[in-house]
Tab-separated table of C-alpha atoms (C1' of nucleotides) in Angstrom:
chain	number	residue	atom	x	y	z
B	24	UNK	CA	15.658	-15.686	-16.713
B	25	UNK	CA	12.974	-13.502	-17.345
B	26	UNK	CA	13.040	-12.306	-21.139
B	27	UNK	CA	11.595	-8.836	-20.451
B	28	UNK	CA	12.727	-6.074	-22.287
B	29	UNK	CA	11.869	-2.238	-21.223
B	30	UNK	CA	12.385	0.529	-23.506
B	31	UNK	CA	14.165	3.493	-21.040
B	32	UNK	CA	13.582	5.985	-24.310
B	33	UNK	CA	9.521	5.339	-23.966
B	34	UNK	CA	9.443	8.153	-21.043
B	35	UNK	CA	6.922	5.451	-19.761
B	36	UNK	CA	8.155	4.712	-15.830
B	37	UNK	CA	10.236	1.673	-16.064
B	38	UNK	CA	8.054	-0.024	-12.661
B	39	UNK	CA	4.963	0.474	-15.345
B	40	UNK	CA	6.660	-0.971	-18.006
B	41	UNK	CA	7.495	-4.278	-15.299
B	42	UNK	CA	3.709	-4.334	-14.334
B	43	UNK	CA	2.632	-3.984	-17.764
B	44	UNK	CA	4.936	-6.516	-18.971
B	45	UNK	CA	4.245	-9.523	-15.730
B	46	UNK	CA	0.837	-8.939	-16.876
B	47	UNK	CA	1.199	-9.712	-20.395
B	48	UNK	CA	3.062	-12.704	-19.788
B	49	UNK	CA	0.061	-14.076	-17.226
B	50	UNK	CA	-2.556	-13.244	-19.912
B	51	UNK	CA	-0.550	-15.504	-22.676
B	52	UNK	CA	0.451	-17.918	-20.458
B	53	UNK	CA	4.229	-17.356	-20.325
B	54	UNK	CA	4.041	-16.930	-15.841
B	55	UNK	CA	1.162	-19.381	-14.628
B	56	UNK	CA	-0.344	-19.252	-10.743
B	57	UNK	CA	2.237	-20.550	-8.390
B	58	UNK	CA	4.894	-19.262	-10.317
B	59	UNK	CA	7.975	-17.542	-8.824
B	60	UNK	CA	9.087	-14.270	-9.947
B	61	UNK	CA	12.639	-13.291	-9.931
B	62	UNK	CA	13.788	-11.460	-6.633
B	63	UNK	CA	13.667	-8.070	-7.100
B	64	UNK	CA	17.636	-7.894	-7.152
B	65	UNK	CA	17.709	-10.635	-9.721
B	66	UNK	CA	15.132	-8.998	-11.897
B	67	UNK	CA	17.141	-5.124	-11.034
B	68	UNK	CA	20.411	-6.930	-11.993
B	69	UNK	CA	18.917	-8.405	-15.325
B	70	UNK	CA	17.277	-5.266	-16.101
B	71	UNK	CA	20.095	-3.262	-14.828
B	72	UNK	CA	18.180	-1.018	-12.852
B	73	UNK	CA	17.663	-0.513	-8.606
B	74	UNK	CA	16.022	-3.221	-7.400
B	75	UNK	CA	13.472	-0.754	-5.700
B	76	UNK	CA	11.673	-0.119	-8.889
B	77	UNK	CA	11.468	-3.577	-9.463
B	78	UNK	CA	10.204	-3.544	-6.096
B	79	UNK	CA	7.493	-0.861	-6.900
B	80	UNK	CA	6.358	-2.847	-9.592
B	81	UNK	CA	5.596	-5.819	-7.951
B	82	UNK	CA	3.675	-3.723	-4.519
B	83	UNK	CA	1.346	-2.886	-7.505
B	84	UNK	CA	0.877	-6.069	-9.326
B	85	UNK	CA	0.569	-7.226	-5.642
B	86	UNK	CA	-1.814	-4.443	-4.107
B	87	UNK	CA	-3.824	-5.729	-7.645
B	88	UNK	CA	-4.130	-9.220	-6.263
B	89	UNK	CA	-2.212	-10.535	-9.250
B	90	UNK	CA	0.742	-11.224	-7.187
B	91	UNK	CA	2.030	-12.456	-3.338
B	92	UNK	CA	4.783	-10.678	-1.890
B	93	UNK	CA	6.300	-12.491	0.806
B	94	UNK	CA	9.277	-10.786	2.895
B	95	UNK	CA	11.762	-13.483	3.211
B	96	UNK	CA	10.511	-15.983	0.320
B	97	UNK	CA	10.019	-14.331	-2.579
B	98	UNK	CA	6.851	-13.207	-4.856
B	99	UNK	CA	4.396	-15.945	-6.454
B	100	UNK	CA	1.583	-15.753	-9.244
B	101	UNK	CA	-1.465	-15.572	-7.293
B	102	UNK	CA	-3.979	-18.510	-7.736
B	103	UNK	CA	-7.066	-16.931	-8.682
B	104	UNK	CA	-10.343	-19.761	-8.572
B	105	UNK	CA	-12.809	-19.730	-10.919
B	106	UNK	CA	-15.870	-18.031	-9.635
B	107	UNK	CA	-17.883	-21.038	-9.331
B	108	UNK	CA	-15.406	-22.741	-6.981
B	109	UNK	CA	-15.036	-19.564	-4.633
B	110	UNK	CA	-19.020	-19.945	-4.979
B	111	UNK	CA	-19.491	-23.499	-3.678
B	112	UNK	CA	-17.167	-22.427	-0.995
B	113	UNK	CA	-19.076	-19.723	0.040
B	114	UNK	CA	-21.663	-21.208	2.075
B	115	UNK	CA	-20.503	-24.505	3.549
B	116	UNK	CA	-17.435	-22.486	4.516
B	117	UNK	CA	-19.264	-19.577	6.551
B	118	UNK	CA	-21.087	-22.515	8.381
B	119	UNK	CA	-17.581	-24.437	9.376
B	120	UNK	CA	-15.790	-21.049	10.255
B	121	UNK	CA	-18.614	-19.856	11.587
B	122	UNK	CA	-19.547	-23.423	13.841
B	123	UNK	CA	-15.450	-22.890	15.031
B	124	UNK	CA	-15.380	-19.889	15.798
B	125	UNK	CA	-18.419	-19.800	18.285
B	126	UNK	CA	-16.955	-23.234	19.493
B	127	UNK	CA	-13.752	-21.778	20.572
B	128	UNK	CA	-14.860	-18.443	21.867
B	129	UNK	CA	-17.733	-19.863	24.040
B	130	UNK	CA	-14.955	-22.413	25.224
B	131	UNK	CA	-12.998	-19.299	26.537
B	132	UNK	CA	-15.450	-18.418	28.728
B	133	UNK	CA	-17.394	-15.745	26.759
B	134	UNK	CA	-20.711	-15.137	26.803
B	135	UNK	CA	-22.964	-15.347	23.602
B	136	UNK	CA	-23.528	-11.534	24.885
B	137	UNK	CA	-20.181	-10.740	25.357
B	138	UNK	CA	-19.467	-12.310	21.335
B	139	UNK	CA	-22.234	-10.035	19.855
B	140	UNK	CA	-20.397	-7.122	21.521
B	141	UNK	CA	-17.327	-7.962	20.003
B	142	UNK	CA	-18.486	-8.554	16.569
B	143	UNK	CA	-20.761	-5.217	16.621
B	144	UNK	CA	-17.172	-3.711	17.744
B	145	UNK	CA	-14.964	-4.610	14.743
B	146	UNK	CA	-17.220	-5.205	12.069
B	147	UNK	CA	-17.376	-1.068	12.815
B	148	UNK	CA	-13.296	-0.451	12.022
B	149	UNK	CA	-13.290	-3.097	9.898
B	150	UNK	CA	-10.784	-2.775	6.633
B	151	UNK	CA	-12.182	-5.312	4.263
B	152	UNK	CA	-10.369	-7.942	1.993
B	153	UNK	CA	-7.225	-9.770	2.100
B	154	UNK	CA	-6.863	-12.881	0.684
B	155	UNK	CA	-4.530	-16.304	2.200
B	156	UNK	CA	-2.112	-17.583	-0.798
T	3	UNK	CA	-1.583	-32.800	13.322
T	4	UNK	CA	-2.015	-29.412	14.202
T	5	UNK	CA	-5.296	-27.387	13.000
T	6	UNK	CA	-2.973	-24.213	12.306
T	7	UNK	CA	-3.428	-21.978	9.177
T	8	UNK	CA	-1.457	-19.333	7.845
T	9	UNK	CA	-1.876	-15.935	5.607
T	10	UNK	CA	0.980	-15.442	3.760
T	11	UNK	CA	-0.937	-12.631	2.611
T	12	UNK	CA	-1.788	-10.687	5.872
T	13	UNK	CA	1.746	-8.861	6.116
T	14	UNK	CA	1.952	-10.635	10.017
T	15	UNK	CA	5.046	-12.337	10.207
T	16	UNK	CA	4.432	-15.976	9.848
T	17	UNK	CA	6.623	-16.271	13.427
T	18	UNK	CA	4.233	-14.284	14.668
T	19	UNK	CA	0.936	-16.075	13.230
T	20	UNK	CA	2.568	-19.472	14.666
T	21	UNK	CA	2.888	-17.832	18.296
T	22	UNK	CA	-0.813	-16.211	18.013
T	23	UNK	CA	-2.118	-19.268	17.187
T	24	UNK	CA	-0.638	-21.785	19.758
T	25	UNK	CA	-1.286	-19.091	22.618
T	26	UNK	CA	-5.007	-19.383	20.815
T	27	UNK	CA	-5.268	-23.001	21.297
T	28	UNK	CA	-3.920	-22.995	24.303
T	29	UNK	CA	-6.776	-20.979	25.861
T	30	UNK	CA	-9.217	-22.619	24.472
T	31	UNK	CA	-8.156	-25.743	25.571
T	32	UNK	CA	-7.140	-27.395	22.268
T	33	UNK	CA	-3.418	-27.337	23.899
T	34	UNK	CA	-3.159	-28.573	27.748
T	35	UNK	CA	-0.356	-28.339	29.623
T	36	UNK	CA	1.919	-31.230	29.452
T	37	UNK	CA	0.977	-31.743	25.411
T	38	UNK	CA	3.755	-31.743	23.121
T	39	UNK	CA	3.988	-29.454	20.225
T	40	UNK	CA	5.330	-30.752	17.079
T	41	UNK	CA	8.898	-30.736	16.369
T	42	UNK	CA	9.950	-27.701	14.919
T	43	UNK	CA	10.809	-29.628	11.332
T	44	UNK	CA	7.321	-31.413	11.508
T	45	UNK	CA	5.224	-28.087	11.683
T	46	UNK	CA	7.417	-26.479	9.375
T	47	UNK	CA	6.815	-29.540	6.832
T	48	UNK	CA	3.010	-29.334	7.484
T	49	UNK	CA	2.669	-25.867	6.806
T	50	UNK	CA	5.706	-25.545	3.992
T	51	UNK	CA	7.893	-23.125	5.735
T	52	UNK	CA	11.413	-23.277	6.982
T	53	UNK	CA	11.448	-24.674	10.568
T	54	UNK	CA	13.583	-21.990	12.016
T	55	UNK	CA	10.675	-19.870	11.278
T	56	UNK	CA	8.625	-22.494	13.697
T	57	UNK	CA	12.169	-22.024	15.899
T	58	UNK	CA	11.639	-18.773	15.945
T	59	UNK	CA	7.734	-18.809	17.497
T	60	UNK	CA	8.820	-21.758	19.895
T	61	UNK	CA	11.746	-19.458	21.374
T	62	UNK	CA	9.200	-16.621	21.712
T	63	UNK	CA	6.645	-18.860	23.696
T	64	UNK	CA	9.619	-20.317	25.795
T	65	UNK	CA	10.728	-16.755	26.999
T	66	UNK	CA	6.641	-15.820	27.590
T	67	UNK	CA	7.362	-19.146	29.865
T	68	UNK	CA	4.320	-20.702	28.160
T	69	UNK	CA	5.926	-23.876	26.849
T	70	UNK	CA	8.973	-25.391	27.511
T	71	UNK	CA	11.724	-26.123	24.218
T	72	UNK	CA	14.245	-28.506	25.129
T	73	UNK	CA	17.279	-29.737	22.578
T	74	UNK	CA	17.226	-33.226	21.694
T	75	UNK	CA	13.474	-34.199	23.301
T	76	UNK	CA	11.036	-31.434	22.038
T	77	UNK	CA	8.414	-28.494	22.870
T	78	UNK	CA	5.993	-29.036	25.729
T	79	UNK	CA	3.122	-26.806	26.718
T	80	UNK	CA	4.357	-26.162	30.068
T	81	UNK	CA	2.450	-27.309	33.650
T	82	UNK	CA	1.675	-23.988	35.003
T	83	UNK	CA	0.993	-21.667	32.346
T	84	UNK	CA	1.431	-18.151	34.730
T	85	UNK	CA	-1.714	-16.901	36.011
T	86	UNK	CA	-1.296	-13.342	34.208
T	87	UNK	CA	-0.441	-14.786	30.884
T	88	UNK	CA	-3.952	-17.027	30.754
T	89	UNK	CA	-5.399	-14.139	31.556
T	90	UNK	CA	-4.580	-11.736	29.729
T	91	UNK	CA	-4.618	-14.270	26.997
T	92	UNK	CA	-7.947	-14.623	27.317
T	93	UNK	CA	-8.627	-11.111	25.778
T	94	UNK	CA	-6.344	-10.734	23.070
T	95	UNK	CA	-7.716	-14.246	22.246
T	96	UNK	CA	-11.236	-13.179	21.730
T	97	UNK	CA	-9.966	-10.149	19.594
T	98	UNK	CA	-7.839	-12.176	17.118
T	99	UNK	CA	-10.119	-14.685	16.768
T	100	UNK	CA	-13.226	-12.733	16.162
T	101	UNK	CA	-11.121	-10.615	13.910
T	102	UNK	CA	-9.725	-13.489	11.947
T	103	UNK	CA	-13.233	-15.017	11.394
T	104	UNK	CA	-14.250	-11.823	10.106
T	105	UNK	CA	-11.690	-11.253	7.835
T	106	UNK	CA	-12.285	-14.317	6.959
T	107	UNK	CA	-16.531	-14.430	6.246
T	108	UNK	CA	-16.189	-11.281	4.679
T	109	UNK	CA	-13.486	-11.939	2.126
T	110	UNK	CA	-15.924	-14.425	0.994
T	111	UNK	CA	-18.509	-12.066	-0.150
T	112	UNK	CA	-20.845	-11.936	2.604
T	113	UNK	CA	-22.343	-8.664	4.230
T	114	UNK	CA	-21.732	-7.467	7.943
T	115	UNK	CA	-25.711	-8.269	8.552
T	116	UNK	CA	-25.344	-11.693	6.654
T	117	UNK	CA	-22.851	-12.507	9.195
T	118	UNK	CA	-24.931	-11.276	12.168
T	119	UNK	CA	-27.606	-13.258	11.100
T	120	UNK	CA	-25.510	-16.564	10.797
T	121	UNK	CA	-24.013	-15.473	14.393
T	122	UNK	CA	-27.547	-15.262	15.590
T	123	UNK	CA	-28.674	-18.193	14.331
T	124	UNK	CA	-26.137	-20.307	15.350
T	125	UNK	CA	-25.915	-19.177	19.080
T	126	UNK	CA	-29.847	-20.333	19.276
T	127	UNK	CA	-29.001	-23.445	18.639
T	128	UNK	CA	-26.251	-23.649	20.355
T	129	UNK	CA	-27.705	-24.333	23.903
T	130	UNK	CA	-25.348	-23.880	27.203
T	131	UNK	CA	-22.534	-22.222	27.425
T	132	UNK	CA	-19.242	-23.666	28.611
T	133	UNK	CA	-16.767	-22.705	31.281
T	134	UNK	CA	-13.415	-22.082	30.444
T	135	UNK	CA	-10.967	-24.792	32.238
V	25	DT	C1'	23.885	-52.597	33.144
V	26	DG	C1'	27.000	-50.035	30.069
V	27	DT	C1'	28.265	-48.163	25.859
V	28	DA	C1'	28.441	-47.306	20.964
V	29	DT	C1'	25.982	-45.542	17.161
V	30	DG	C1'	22.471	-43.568	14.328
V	31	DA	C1'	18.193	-40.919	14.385
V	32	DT	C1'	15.762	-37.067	16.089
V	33	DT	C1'	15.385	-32.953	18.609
V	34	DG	C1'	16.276	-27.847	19.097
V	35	DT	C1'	20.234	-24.107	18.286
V	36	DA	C1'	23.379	-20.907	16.042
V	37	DT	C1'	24.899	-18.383	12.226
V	38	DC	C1'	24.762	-16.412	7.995
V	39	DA	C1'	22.683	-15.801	3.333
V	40	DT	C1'	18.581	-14.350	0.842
V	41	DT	C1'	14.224	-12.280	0.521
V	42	DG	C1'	11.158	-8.129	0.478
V	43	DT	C1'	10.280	-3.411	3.120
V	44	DA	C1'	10.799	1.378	4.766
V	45	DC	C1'	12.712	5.547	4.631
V	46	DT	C1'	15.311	9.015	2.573
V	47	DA	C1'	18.237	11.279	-0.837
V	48	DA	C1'	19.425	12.076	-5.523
V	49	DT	C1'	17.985	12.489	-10.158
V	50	DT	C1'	14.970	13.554	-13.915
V	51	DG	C1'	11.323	15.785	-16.423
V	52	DT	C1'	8.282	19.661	-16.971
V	53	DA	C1'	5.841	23.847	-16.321
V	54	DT	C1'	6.364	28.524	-15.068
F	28	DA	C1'	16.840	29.462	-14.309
F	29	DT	C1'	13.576	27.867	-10.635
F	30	DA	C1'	10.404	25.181	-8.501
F	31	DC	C1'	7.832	21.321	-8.187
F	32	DA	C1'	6.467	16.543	-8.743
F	33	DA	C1'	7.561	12.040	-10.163
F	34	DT	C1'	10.895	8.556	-10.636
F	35	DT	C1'	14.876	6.148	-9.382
F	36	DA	C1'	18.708	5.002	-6.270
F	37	DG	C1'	21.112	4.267	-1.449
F	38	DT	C1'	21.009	2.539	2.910
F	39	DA	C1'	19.462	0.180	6.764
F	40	DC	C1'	16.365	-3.198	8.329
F	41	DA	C1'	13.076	-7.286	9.232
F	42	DA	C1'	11.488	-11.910	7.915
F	43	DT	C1'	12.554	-16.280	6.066
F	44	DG	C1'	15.594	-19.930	4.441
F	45	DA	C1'	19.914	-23.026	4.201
F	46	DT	C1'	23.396	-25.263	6.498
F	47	DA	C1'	26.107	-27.026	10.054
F	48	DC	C1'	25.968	-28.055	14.825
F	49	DA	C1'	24.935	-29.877	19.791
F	50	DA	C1'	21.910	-32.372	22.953
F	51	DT	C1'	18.931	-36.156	23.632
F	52	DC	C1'	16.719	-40.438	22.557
F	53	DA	C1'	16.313	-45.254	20.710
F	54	DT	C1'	18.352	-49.365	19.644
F	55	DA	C1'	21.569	-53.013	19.478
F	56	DC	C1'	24.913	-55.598	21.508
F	57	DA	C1'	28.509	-56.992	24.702
DNA sequence: TGTATGATTGTATCATTGTACTAATTGTAT
DNA sequence: ATACAATTAGTACAATGATACAATCATACA
């Protein structure tokens, strides 16, 4: 149960009202990362309202990186590391993904050449940042 | 255990993802014919899904005739992966692997030419390359 | 050997989850 | 009133999960 009240009188959209209230209730601690949110036809069915505008509400939180989506499981409270961690990451990661990557595509056959070429290629149409649970 | 990671993020099925990968490592080797896969509940368990989802990718390799499910003993990368499969394979291999690397470097902050430059310096000292199979 | 039995494998089916598309409704300016 | 845009609802769909099932294997024992 999701003690979230909206105020239909407001003329404020009611999928605002959602995001704006999910995101008070990450700020003061009431939803932590990891959490599950109710299913969009749980939280419609509380709320008594279509569980498309619940749905709405949680494309933005998600499109905002606050939330994960997932067709078939549900909708989580994103993790979201502290910028030192994502920091240390940063460069011994690049070297292992980058070691593995050149490890598997030279196995295949490809030419250092041929690897350049495809980099060069989609690093062009390239539609930056997504981010694994 | 089975080097296979998933974004539950990416908006690719997970199915998908599962089949992508396998048909990955099978070109580059990392999978030979003969190996058996994991049992469906074993894979699901490692990577926190449900294993019909890992049914699901198994069923879709078995009709691609690239492994062989069988009730009762398991999933087997098959003998004689066809000819025209390996092959083409090899291509949309290259692509989603160069495009998951990139997703992945860049999500972590660093620039197109920072990435060129690790590619660079990486293929230098990486001395001969390697036939496929 | 042969067979009984429990464990382990993949399969089938349906429920539950979010998504996409469209239609209806509502508010507002003209 | 009318027209337009935004919001909400209806419907169909795709992905994932839960549960019960069938085939095979492993083991024990006669």
């Amino acid at each position: 149960m999701m003690r979230l009240e909206l105020d239909f009188r407001s003329g404020i959209p009611i999928y605002i009202q959602i995001v704006d209230r999910i995101k008070e209730m990450i700020s003061n601690g009431h939803l932590k990362p990891g959490d599950q949110l109710p299913t969009v036809r749980a939280l419609a069915q509380e709320l008594r309202i279509n569980f498309n505008t619940v749905a709405r509400a949680y494309r933005i939180l998600d499109e905002s990186g606050i939330i994960s989506t997932q067709q078939g499981r549900g909708t989580y409270i994103l993790e979201i590391p502290p910028p030192e961690v994502t920091q240390a990451m940063r460069q011994t990661t690049i070297e292992a993904l980058t070691e593995r990557y050149l490890a598997d595509v030279l196995r295949l056959g490809f030419s250092p050449e041929e690897v350049l070429a495809f980099i060069h290629r989609q690093l062009k149409s390239k539609s930056p940042l997504q981010k694994p649970f």
